[in-house]
Amino acid sequence: MWFFYVMRALLRRSALGVWVGIAMVCLSSISGNTQSVGEGVTPGISSSARPLPEFKINLATHKLANGLEVVVLPDHRAPVVTHMIWYKIGSADEAPGESGLAHFLEHLMFKGTPTYPGDVFSKTVAALGGQENAFTSSDYTAYYQQVPKKHLRQMMQFESDRMVNLDLKKEMILAERNVILEERALRVDSHPEAQLEESLDALLFINHPYGRPVIGWTHEIEALDADKAMRFYRTYYAPNNAILVVAGDVIPEEVFKMAEETYGRFSANPSIPTERQRPKEPPLPGLRKVSLADPRVQQESLQRVWLAPSVTTSASEAYALEVLAEILGGGQISWLYRSLVFEQAVALSVSAWFQDFSVDATRFGIYAIPAENIALEVLEERLEQSIETLLEEGLTEALLERSKYRILAQAVYMSDQQARLARLFGSGLTTGQSVEALQAWPQKIAQVTLEEVRKAGRLYLARGKGVVAFLCREEQCSGQKGTEVRAEGGSPNSVEVDESEAPPVVH
Amino acid sequence: MSWMSLFSMASVSEGSPVSASSPLREGEVAEGPCISVEEIHSKTGVKAWFVRATELPLITVHFAFRGGGTQDPVGKEGLGFLLSATLDEGAGSLEARAFQDAVGSEAIQLSFHLDEDYLYGDLKMLTTAKERAVELMALALQQPRFDSEAIDRARAQIVSLLRHQAMDPEEIARKAWRAHAFSGHPYGRPLEGTPETLASLTAEDLRIQHRKLVARDDIKVVLVGDLTREEAEEMVDRLFSGIPEKATLTPVAEITQIPSGSFFVPFETPQNVIRFGYHGLKRDDPNFISALVMNHILGGGVFSSWLYQDVREKHGLAYGVWTTLLPLTHTGILVGGAATRTDHATQTLNLIYENLARMVSEGPDAETLSRAQDYLTGSYILGFDSARKIAKHLLALQLYGLPSDYIQKRNALIRAVTLDDIRAVAKRLLKEMQPLIVTVGQMPKTMLEAK
């Protein structure tokens, strides 16, 4: 058990999507308040004898006149509240050449307003015994505080003020930009596996801005300034481009009233487009490969990533892929762990992940660590074979039922932590889903059929598609040295990767 | 964040009841968490703390056996860690795969982990799976198989983990600091072992270590969830009645000081990772709470600490800079860290020194102390908003030897800390000893010149 999760945690992106935040300390401790009992959503009837676990979501929603959507997730177990504001703006909305701007602005949002100058907001949160942080992904930027419930109104006052009144002074910019360069050095440049992930994304997304790192390329971070940040802020930060999520010991009507009195003070920005238009990925034939050899590498690893539909772009296929990710790589009882770790002993660990919440087409990935003396090519081949075997003959009703059971059980476990539920709704609603779709999710999972899983697997996890990434020690890497990008298979057309899209990888 | 990512169960911690990253230390309550902890006694004499929580159809059980990595025989470093990795790799008549099938098909979460002082077990289940979950955990505790195939697999996985750690500058710094700080003591040995020591470990070693640690006499247990007191008592009996009554632990020496000095570990990386620390306090030290507040002001508070304000906000030198007060069973440490560009390492370290010196010479003013107390008392409740956090916190209280009503008393203790207390504890921890510093990265020019 332990190794699977340690290794999955070590995969720096893992299933967590790609997001970076304002401060290191709280990122993993957002886990919050729990739970909700109430009108529940009962999954459809399963074909098996045992009923599927019942995952209930208790919520209330409201929309302000200025367009702000409010979602309240009541949980009365402790007098605590999690207050989150989510903006439908992320790194994929940045202009070319300005990578890292969404995240840069996220940091600068802590610099104060005329009403609450400097770090008055943060000082107040701390004095109230609250915790706060912020994070940016390719599709959204979010800010949150967790406080004793009586302070909710004050948080809303501060956060709504910060939505429109940010006051940036040029002298603040330099130190904060340096902090972000250190953040990048810490998160990416200090870890060859994280560097490789940047190359992998750049190869998977040739045309779509998901190919750029959320934190930005170093040379582009260095060129960010206050004017660019303020322009981005004025363009995208407004009530009609945000979602307010409040989870905890609250009464929905009171939250709605407080939201009217705070966020309701500000008017909508009608010039924000409701559609998020980004360049789409073309159907590009050929398997793309990238390998990074680095003297720091002690443990080799392999990643196999494919382009896949998100819940937003193709819901039913995405639900099938959620089930497939669990079947393939969910824990030690998964198909791949059984096949590659237990039976063939070619891997020490293997897991699958699917970034199901995404505005545009997204990533489905597998991460594997080879067993001693097993070449990455061998592991890759066995992995492909094992996936094919599953899709051809391995899928059974029993496997399907067990995977659905595990997915829904994990959802029940998750509901012990209310801030995670808040994040679920925030990220779902800022990536183009509706409250209704999120609530219907347990039924949708229960209704996934074997045929849907098989079809989605065959269509999206094909051998000749996507990217293979090898992380290796310098002297190894398939007998070649250095970083190499090449395309093979599928088509006579070779895939040419622009230098600006595929970053040179630091050795 | 998404459905898929929410299900990542990666709750693997280093095992210590206080996490280095959490601003909430051991216990803290502001306006008092309103939970009712019942102390239960099973028929076989095992005591446990129980919190009934019926809102969700879940049961969480956390327990710990005293004697973690310190109990590894010399030359067999990593034995306890290997034990924690193999206890769930088959038990009774169930070989590894069958055991994990049984656990996984019911979506039971069953795991073990180890730190220097304890072997921990975690069990989480839907109420519908409780019979099976308890049966499997009891089997793992009482009749682990230690099949050679499972041992070899776990051993290879630990070696792989060691390789990962050897790639990570933070991990290299953490290990190097501990090796220097605790040289000659079991705490200074590698918890996960080394490839060499791991290679020598056998099933017989595991059986001996299992017999040594897994016993009823000093077990700490917490149950939180949707079950009655009677059911909880019965569950405790079913889990633990079949294990031996007494553990056979090797005595471990106390550590009363940590050497000072500055060490450099060359590593090809763009940042220098700095780790500094002092001898700290054990949890039962009368000055512990004062030290907790002092640490919060110095480097424990996320956005508010002196180090954060100076090193990050004012000078933009690092993304993170922190200190933490870590009480262990046989000593305590006050340790901190930062990561910065190689050419900024000296400046960063100097700023850290200045703040440490300021804590000793001036200390905080009354307003700073009061703000720290506001935070520490106000935020205590945040640690009680989920069954998972409650279980973790209650286990930590037991491991520290604190009573369950400490939850109600704790905030008053924080409030009682005075400026004099802070100055006294700062003098005790930071003045009378020099720090032990480990830097991982490339040698800054100034240091090269100094050589």
mmCIF file of C-alpha atoms in Angstrom, chain A residues 1-3 5-10 12 15-17 19 21-29 31-37 50 53 55 57 75 77-80 86 107 110-111 119 122-123 125-133 140 146-148 150 175-176 178-179 182-183 185-187 189-193 296-299 322 325-326 332-333 337-338 341-343 348-349 354-357 367 369 372 402 405-407 409-417 420-421 423-424 427 433 438 441 471 473, chain B residues 1-12 20-24 30-35 53-60 81 84-86 88-89 96-98 100-112 124-126 128-129 149 153-154 156-164 166-170 267-271 273 296 300 302-304 308-309 311-322 339-341 344 371 374-382 384-389:
data_model
loop_
_atom_site.group_PDB
_atom_site.id
_atom_site.type_symbol
_atom_site.label_atom_id
_atom_site.label_comp_id
_atom_site.label_asym_id
_atom_site.label_seq_id
_atom_site.Cartn_x
_atom_site.Cartn_y
_atom_site.Cartn_z
ATOM 1 C CA MET A 1 0.000 0.000 0.000
ATOM 2 C CA TRP A 2 2.529 2.549 1.151
ATOM 3 C CA PHE A 3 4.813 2.483 -1.846
ATOM 4 C CA TYR A 5 1.019 6.251 -2.644
ATOM 5 C CA VAL A 6 4.513 7.465 -1.848
ATOM 6 C CA MET A 7 5.453 7.102 -5.473
ATOM 7 C CA ARG A 8 2.296 8.679 -6.716
ATOM 8 C CA ALA A 9 2.962 11.611 -4.428
ATOM 9 C CA LEU A 10 6.475 11.834 -5.784
ATOM 10 C CA ARG A 12 5.190 15.951 -9.036
ATOM 11 C CA ALA A 15 -3.172 13.513 -10.592
ATOM 12 C CA LEU A 16 -3.240 16.849 -8.890
ATOM 13 C CA GLY A 17 -3.430 18.758 -12.065
ATOM 14 C CA TRP A 19 -1.135 24.195 -10.039
ATOM 15 C CA GLY A 21 0.420 28.612 -5.234
ATOM 16 C CA ILE A 22 1.268 31.603 -3.159
ATOM 17 C CA ALA A 23 2.860 29.951 -0.167
ATOM 18 C CA MET A 24 4.262 26.551 0.399
ATOM 19 C CA VAL A 25 2.930 25.789 3.787
ATOM 20 C CA CYS A 26 -0.738 25.282 3.384
ATOM 21 C CA LEU A 27 -0.988 23.704 0.005
ATOM 22 C CA SER A 28 -1.543 20.250 1.292
ATOM 23 C CA SER A 29 -3.402 21.202 4.398
ATOM 24 C CA SER A 31 -8.250 19.654 3.783
ATOM 25 C CA GLY A 32 -11.116 21.092 5.537
ATOM 26 C CA ASN A 33 -14.293 20.792 7.001
ATOM 27 C CA THR A 34 -16.485 18.009 6.345
ATOM 28 C CA GLN A 35 -19.493 16.911 5.459
ATOM 29 C CA SER A 36 -22.862 17.085 4.586
ATOM 30 C CA VAL A 37 -25.826 15.044 5.091
ATOM 31 C CA ARG A 50 -24.097 -5.195 -3.352
ATOM 32 C CA PRO A 53 -21.656 3.405 -1.715
ATOM 33 C CA PHE A 55 -22.227 9.671 -1.930
ATOM 34 C CA ILE A 57 -23.852 16.196 -1.610
ATOM 35 C CA ASP A 75 -21.456 21.049 7.191
ATOM 36 C CA ARG A 77 -19.803 19.263 12.492
ATOM 37 C CA ALA A 78 -17.423 22.023 13.602
ATOM 38 C CA PRO A 79 -17.870 25.819 13.856
ATOM 39 C CA VAL A 80 -15.516 26.391 10.964
ATOM 40 C CA TRP A 86 -12.513 31.077 -7.848
ATOM 41 C CA HIS A 107 0.996 36.477 -5.745
ATOM 42 C CA PHE A 110 -1.659 39.757 -1.473
ATOM 43 C CA LYS A 111 -0.191 43.264 -1.785
ATOM 44 C CA ASP A 119 -0.757 42.919 4.366
ATOM 45 C CA SER A 122 -3.301 38.471 5.827
ATOM 46 C CA LYS A 123 -2.623 39.923 9.269
ATOM 47 C CA VAL A 125 -6.748 36.330 8.872
ATOM 48 C CA ALA A 126 -3.879 35.291 11.135
ATOM 49 C CA ALA A 127 -5.228 37.250 14.089
ATOM 50 C CA LEU A 128 -8.563 35.478 13.703
ATOM 51 C CA GLY A 129 -6.881 32.121 13.803
ATOM 52 C CA GLY A 130 -7.507 31.636 10.122
ATOM 53 C CA GLN A 131 -5.495 29.931 7.440
ATOM 54 C CA GLU A 132 -5.269 31.164 3.893
ATOM 55 C CA ASN A 133 -3.621 30.464 0.600
ATOM 56 C CA TYR A 140 -8.517 28.819 -12.789
ATOM 57 C CA GLN A 146 -10.472 28.822 6.520
ATOM 58 C CA VAL A 147 -11.666 30.591 9.669
ATOM 59 C CA PRO A 148 -13.900 30.141 12.704
ATOM 60 C CA LYS A 150 -18.138 33.969 12.920
ATOM 61 C CA ALA A 175 10.844 41.234 -4.728
ATOM 62 C CA GLU A 176 7.725 39.234 -5.562
ATOM 63 C CA ASN A 178 12.199 37.072 -7.381
ATOM 64 C CA VAL A 179 10.124 35.002 -4.974
ATOM 65 C CA GLU A 182 12.789 30.988 -6.450
ATOM 66 C CA GLU A 183 9.478 29.136 -6.450
ATOM 67 C CA ALA A 185 13.712 26.917 -9.010
ATOM 68 C CA LEU A 186 12.309 25.033 -6.033
ATOM 69 C CA ARG A 187 9.449 23.302 -7.804
ATOM 70 C CA ASP A 189 14.593 23.288 -11.716
ATOM 71 C CA SER A 190 15.562 21.406 -8.560
ATOM 72 C CA HIS A 191 13.783 18.295 -9.806
ATOM 73 C CA PRO A 192 14.635 16.611 -13.095
ATOM 74 C CA GLU A 193 11.290 14.807 -13.034
ATOM 75 C CA ARG A 296 20.983 13.846 -10.481
ATOM 76 C CA VAL A 297 18.678 10.987 -11.457
ATOM 77 C CA GLN A 298 19.029 7.967 -9.227
ATOM 78 C CA GLN A 299 15.712 6.315 -9.955
ATOM 79 C CA GLU A 322 -12.494 7.904 -14.894
ATOM 80 C CA ALA A 325 -8.167 5.044 -14.776
ATOM 81 C CA GLU A 326 -9.349 3.256 -11.636
ATOM 82 C CA GLN A 332 -2.364 -2.222 -5.786
ATOM 83 C CA ILE A 333 -5.323 -4.232 -6.949
ATOM 84 C CA TYR A 337 -0.111 -3.175 -10.779
ATOM 85 C CA ARG A 338 -1.163 -6.810 -10.925
ATOM 86 C CA VAL A 341 4.464 -5.460 -10.506
ATOM 87 C CA PHE A 342 3.116 -8.794 -9.287
ATOM 88 C CA GLU A 343 3.048 -11.024 -12.342
ATOM 89 C CA LEU A 348 8.188 -1.495 -8.771
ATOM 90 C CA SER A 349 5.146 0.699 -8.997
ATOM 91 C CA PHE A 354 -6.770 11.279 -15.401
ATOM 92 C CA GLN A 355 -7.131 15.030 -15.246
ATOM 93 C CA ASP A 356 -10.841 14.933 -15.775
ATOM 94 C CA PHE A 357 -11.656 18.574 -14.950
ATOM 95 C CA TYR A 367 3.484 6.648 -14.262
ATOM 96 C CA ILE A 369 9.006 2.859 -12.019
ATOM 97 C CA GLU A 372 15.933 -3.343 -11.142
ATOM 98 C CA ARG A 402 -15.404 -3.152 -8.187
ATOM 99 C CA TYR A 405 -17.495 0.762 -5.899
ATOM 100 C CA ARG A 406 -13.998 2.018 -5.128
ATOM 101 C CA ILE A 407 -14.524 5.343 -6.884
ATOM 102 C CA ALA A 409 -16.282 4.839 -1.702
ATOM 103 C CA GLN A 410 -13.389 7.236 -2.174
ATOM 104 C CA ALA A 411 -15.898 10.002 -2.766
ATOM 105 C CA VAL A 412 -17.500 9.187 0.582
ATOM 106 C CA TYR A 413 -14.065 9.278 2.238
ATOM 107 C CA MET A 414 -13.447 12.625 0.580
ATOM 108 C CA SER A 415 -16.642 14.046 1.991
ATOM 109 C CA ASP A 416 -15.004 13.876 5.435
ATOM 110 C CA GLN A 417 -12.988 16.867 4.290
ATOM 111 C CA ARG A 420 -11.967 19.179 -0.680
ATOM 112 C CA LEU A 421 -15.619 19.190 -1.592
ATOM 113 C CA ARG A 423 -12.435 22.563 -4.229
ATOM 114 C CA LEU A 424 -14.303 19.996 -6.236
ATOM 115 C CA SER A 427 -12.665 23.520 -9.996
ATOM 116 C CA GLN A 433 -19.298 22.174 -15.660
ATOM 117 C CA LEU A 438 -21.475 17.762 -10.604
ATOM 118 C CA TRP A 441 -21.778 12.490 -11.073
ATOM 119 C CA LEU A 471 13.691 9.922 -17.011
ATOM 120 C CA ARG A 473 20.574 8.442 -15.500
ATOM 121 C CA MET B 1 -8.527 19.385 -8.606
ATOM 122 C CA SER B 2 -11.162 17.031 -9.820
ATOM 123 C CA TRP B 3 -12.974 13.850 -9.065
ATOM 124 C CA MET B 4 -9.931 11.849 -9.901
ATOM 125 C CA SER B 5 -7.477 13.883 -7.927
ATOM 126 C CA LEU B 6 -9.718 14.023 -4.903
ATOM 127 C CA PHE B 7 -9.417 10.329 -4.609
ATOM 128 C CA SER B 8 -5.715 10.261 -4.319
ATOM 129 C CA MET B 9 -5.303 8.689 -0.924
ATOM 130 C CA ALA B 10 -1.748 9.880 -0.640
ATOM 131 C CA SER B 11 -1.781 10.550 3.032
ATOM 132 C CA VAL B 12 1.653 9.170 3.591
ATOM 133 C CA ALA B 20 6.705 19.968 9.809
ATOM 134 C CA SER B 21 4.518 22.032 7.568
ATOM 135 C CA SER B 22 1.514 22.525 9.743
ATOM 136 C CA PRO B 23 1.268 25.766 11.614
ATOM 137 C CA LEU B 24 -0.904 23.936 14.083
ATOM 138 C CA ALA B 30 -9.661 28.525 20.458
ATOM 139 C CA GLU B 31 -13.244 28.698 21.368
ATOM 140 C CA GLY B 32 -13.005 25.060 22.224
ATOM 141 C CA PRO B 33 -13.803 22.240 19.847
ATOM 142 C CA CYS B 34 -16.994 20.679 20.968
ATOM 143 C CA ILE B 35 -16.144 17.035 20.706
ATOM 144 C CA ALA B 53 -19.562 10.738 14.728
ATOM 145 C CA THR B 54 -22.668 9.582 12.926
ATOM 146 C CA GLU B 55 -22.857 12.169 10.166
ATOM 147 C CA LEU B 56 -20.969 10.012 7.701
ATOM 148 C CA PRO B 57 -21.016 6.231 7.178
ATOM 149 C CA LEU B 58 -17.309 5.996 7.990
ATOM 150 C CA ILE B 59 -15.054 4.628 10.699
ATOM 151 C CA THR B 60 -11.453 5.727 11.178
ATOM 152 C CA PHE B 81 10.523 0.361 8.012
ATOM 153 C CA SER B 84 5.768 -1.484 8.161
ATOM 154 C CA ALA B 85 5.962 -2.145 4.412
ATOM 155 C CA THR B 86 5.331 -5.903 4.681
ATOM 156 C CA ASP B 88 -0.011 -5.583 4.713
ATOM 157 C CA GLU B 89 1.637 -7.912 2.187
ATOM 158 C CA ALA B 96 -0.126 -10.671 -0.733
ATOM 159 C CA ARG B 97 -2.386 -10.507 -3.747
ATOM 160 C CA ALA B 98 -5.306 -12.189 -2.043
ATOM 161 C CA GLN B 100 -4.847 -6.803 -1.066
ATOM 162 C CA ASP B 101 -7.781 -8.000 -3.138
ATOM 163 C CA ALA B 102 -9.764 -8.446 0.040
ATOM 164 C CA VAL B 103 -8.808 -4.973 1.262
ATOM 165 C CA GLY B 104 -9.220 -3.212 -2.064
ATOM 166 C CA SER B 105 -12.460 -4.735 -3.251
ATOM 167 C CA GLU B 106 -14.197 -3.347 -0.154
ATOM 168 C CA ALA B 107 -12.388 -0.007 -0.605
ATOM 169 C CA ILE B 108 -10.879 -0.448 2.847
ATOM 170 C CA GLN B 109 -7.852 1.717 3.546
ATOM 171 C CA LEU B 110 -5.385 -0.299 5.591
ATOM 172 C CA SER B 111 -1.810 0.815 6.022
ATOM 173 C CA PHE B 112 1.194 0.941 8.317
ATOM 174 C CA LYS B 124 -10.482 3.448 7.427
ATOM 175 C CA MET B 125 -13.674 1.844 6.244
ATOM 176 C CA LEU B 126 -17.234 2.376 5.155
ATOM 177 C CA THR B 128 -20.765 -1.562 5.631
ATOM 178 C CA ALA B 129 -17.243 -3.000 5.427
ATOM 179 C CA GLU B 149 8.427 -12.702 -2.621
ATOM 180 C CA ARG B 153 9.283 -6.611 -3.546
ATOM 181 C CA ALA B 154 9.055 -4.291 -0.547
ATOM 182 C CA ALA B 156 13.194 -3.178 -3.905
ATOM 183 C CA GLN B 157 10.552 -0.504 -3.404
ATOM 184 C CA ILE B 158 12.382 0.913 -0.395
ATOM 185 C CA VAL B 159 15.647 0.983 -2.337
ATOM 186 C CA SER B 160 13.767 2.874 -5.035
ATOM 187 C CA LEU B 161 12.476 5.296 -2.431
ATOM 188 C CA LEU B 162 16.052 5.842 -1.223
ATOM 189 C CA ARG B 163 17.035 6.684 -4.787
ATOM 190 C CA HIS B 164 14.219 9.178 -5.048
ATOM 191 C CA ALA B 166 18.860 10.972 -3.111
ATOM 192 C CA MET B 167 17.557 13.127 -5.995
ATOM 193 C CA ASP B 168 15.717 15.554 -3.772
ATOM 194 C CA PRO B 169 17.772 18.407 -2.285
ATOM 195 C CA GLU B 170 15.291 18.922 0.568
ATOM 196 C CA PHE B 267 24.844 18.737 -5.087
ATOM 197 C CA GLU B 268 24.287 19.942 -8.624
ATOM 198 C CA THR B 269 21.145 22.024 -8.209
ATOM 199 C CA PRO B 270 20.139 25.633 -8.924
ATOM 200 C CA GLN B 271 19.277 26.444 -5.336
ATOM 201 C CA VAL B 273 18.831 24.245 0.440
ATOM 202 C CA HIS B 296 5.211 30.715 15.682
ATOM 203 C CA GLY B 300 6.068 28.959 12.319
ATOM 204 C CA VAL B 302 2.803 31.086 7.387
ATOM 205 C CA PHE B 303 2.569 34.722 6.294
ATOM 206 C CA SER B 304 3.180 36.400 9.608
ATOM 207 C CA TYR B 308 8.832 35.036 6.172
ATOM 208 C CA GLN B 309 8.453 38.803 6.395
ATOM 209 C CA VAL B 311 13.560 36.772 3.894
ATOM 210 C CA ARG B 312 10.615 36.525 1.516
ATOM 211 C CA GLU B 313 8.510 39.688 1.689
ATOM 212 C CA LYS B 314 11.221 42.258 2.227
ATOM 213 C CA HIS B 315 14.102 40.707 0.326
ATOM 214 C CA GLY B 316 12.446 38.288 -2.112
ATOM 215 C CA LEU B 317 15.110 35.686 -1.426
ATOM 216 C CA ALA B 318 13.072 32.530 -1.027
ATOM 217 C CA TYR B 319 9.658 31.083 -1.728
ATOM 218 C CA GLY B 320 9.500 29.399 1.639
ATOM 219 C CA VAL B 321 11.312 29.950 4.909
ATOM 220 C CA TRP B 322 10.176 28.243 8.072
ATOM 221 C CA ALA B 339 15.929 27.367 -0.367
ATOM 222 C CA THR B 340 17.505 30.147 -2.386
ATOM 223 C CA ARG B 341 19.763 30.842 -5.346
ATOM 224 C CA HIS B 344 21.929 34.471 -2.302
ATOM 225 C CA ARG B 371 -1.261 38.408 17.649
ATOM 226 C CA ASP B 374 -4.749 35.129 18.758
ATOM 227 C CA TYR B 375 -3.731 32.953 15.847
ATOM 228 C CA LEU B 376 -2.734 29.917 17.866
ATOM 229 C CA THR B 377 -5.884 29.929 19.960
ATOM 230 C CA GLY B 378 -8.236 30.923 17.149
ATOM 231 C CA SER B 379 -6.975 28.315 14.755
ATOM 232 C CA TYR B 380 -7.121 25.348 17.139
ATOM 233 C CA ILE B 381 -10.680 24.610 16.098
ATOM 234 C CA LEU B 382 -9.585 24.213 12.477
ATOM 235 C CA PHE B 384 -11.225 19.396 14.427
ATOM 236 C CA ASP B 385 -13.336 19.781 11.318
ATOM 237 C CA SER B 386 -12.987 16.245 9.992
ATOM 238 C CA ALA B 387 -12.874 12.749 11.428
ATOM 239 C CA ARG B 388 -9.467 12.366 9.891
ATOM 240 C CA LYS B 389 -8.031 15.413 11.643
#
